[in-house]
Amino acid sequence: MIQLSAELLALSSEPALIVKGGKILFANDAARSMLGTSLTQKSFAALFGKDIAGVQASSFVAETEAAGKRVLLRIKALEGMRVVFLSSTALTGELLGDAFLYALRSELMQLGVSTSMLRAGLRPEDTASRSALRGVILSLYRVNRTLQNLSIIRGAENDSLLFRPQPLELSSLLRDLFDSVRVNLPKPEIRFSASGEMPVQGDPELLETLTLNLLSNCLRHAEGCTRVRVHLHGAGEHVILSVDDDGCGIPGDRLHTVLERYRFNAGLCDLERGPGFGLTAVRHIARLHGGTLLLESRENVGTAVRVSLNRSPRPLTPLQAAEPEYNRDYDTILTGLAGCLPIEAYDLKDK
């Protein structure tokens, strides 16, 4: 349960902790950026005060000082542990406007814990219940994908998104990513190519999120798509990532809305395809990497997306931190392509 909760919080740009037995067991990147990197196994009472640590309520908010900063805490008890969301008190007004987002994240945590408990108690022969729970797990990942993109958008717009550029070879990173995708997605055909090695300074986690959003956009919206071509090539100080599909294309009267937040797919008939935050998140990630996003589409022909990335982007946000080498896990694929993968990918198997 703690592992699942940590995986969910790790995707959020909002500072968050998991506390059990009075000790901090997990702190996501944003929390470490706010309060320091050495948080794990620290005493919660020593960091935030005995008064707050001693409160027995299952859910409450409090304000205190930690690491020399005034901090607002929102605390929720979950199955013997506490999930703690943190924010600077300077952002209180913004938090009120985003109340729904925070409430949804808390309920998602509760759903994840409950799902883990049900999953642990199911017998192998109980196929009907396992199938139903598999559908719940898929919904959990779909909501989590939406929250991930919202966190990126919100973090980029208020300059709080953690950006960790490091030297990497982009063609190898993406080739490995698509190899992992094809294991669970045999159709449509996805072909990746690169014009040689592409050394860049980039955030590998954000760049994978960008790529999965572009692929998800093809699979969700390009009705009739039978193939996706992804190509990476150099262009002076930039590298260009191209994603082309042979789907239905975007009608001309809707093309101008696809990059406008909250407008694309606003109709009720399109809700099952997602709220349309993916390309907005892509645009923000490209901007962090000193690049831009270009989209062109022809109805009944297909859509082409071009993302330029500066090989050595200038930092646009102060929230940067050195980080160990990035290692992709299975949840990256399950979250990034939630709603696109076959439901069997979300089967109840131990990870």
XYZ file of N, CA and C in Angstrom, residues 119-120 130 330 347-351:
27
model
N -7.305 -6.312 -3.868
C -6.497 -7.144 -4.752
C -5.774 -8.230 -3.966
N -5.269 -7.877 -2.777
C -4.523 -8.839 -1.966
C -5.425 -9.968 -1.467
N -11.927 -10.388 -10.179
C -10.628 -9.912 -10.667
C -10.792 -9.062 -11.922
N 7.429 0.380 -14.759
C 6.276 -0.068 -15.537
C 5.112 0.906 -15.436
N -3.704 -6.175 -15.773
C -4.066 -7.400 -15.069
C -3.481 -7.387 -13.667
N -4.079 -8.170 -12.796
C -3.695 -8.187 -11.384
C -2.501 -9.108 -11.190
N -1.350 -8.559 -11.478
C -0.125 -9.344 -11.287
C 0.848 -8.521 -10.472
N 1.659 -9.192 -9.713
C 2.626 -8.496 -8.857
C 3.689 -7.866 -9.718
N 4.023 -6.598 -9.326
C 5.031 -5.891 -10.095
C 6.403 -6.133 -9.483
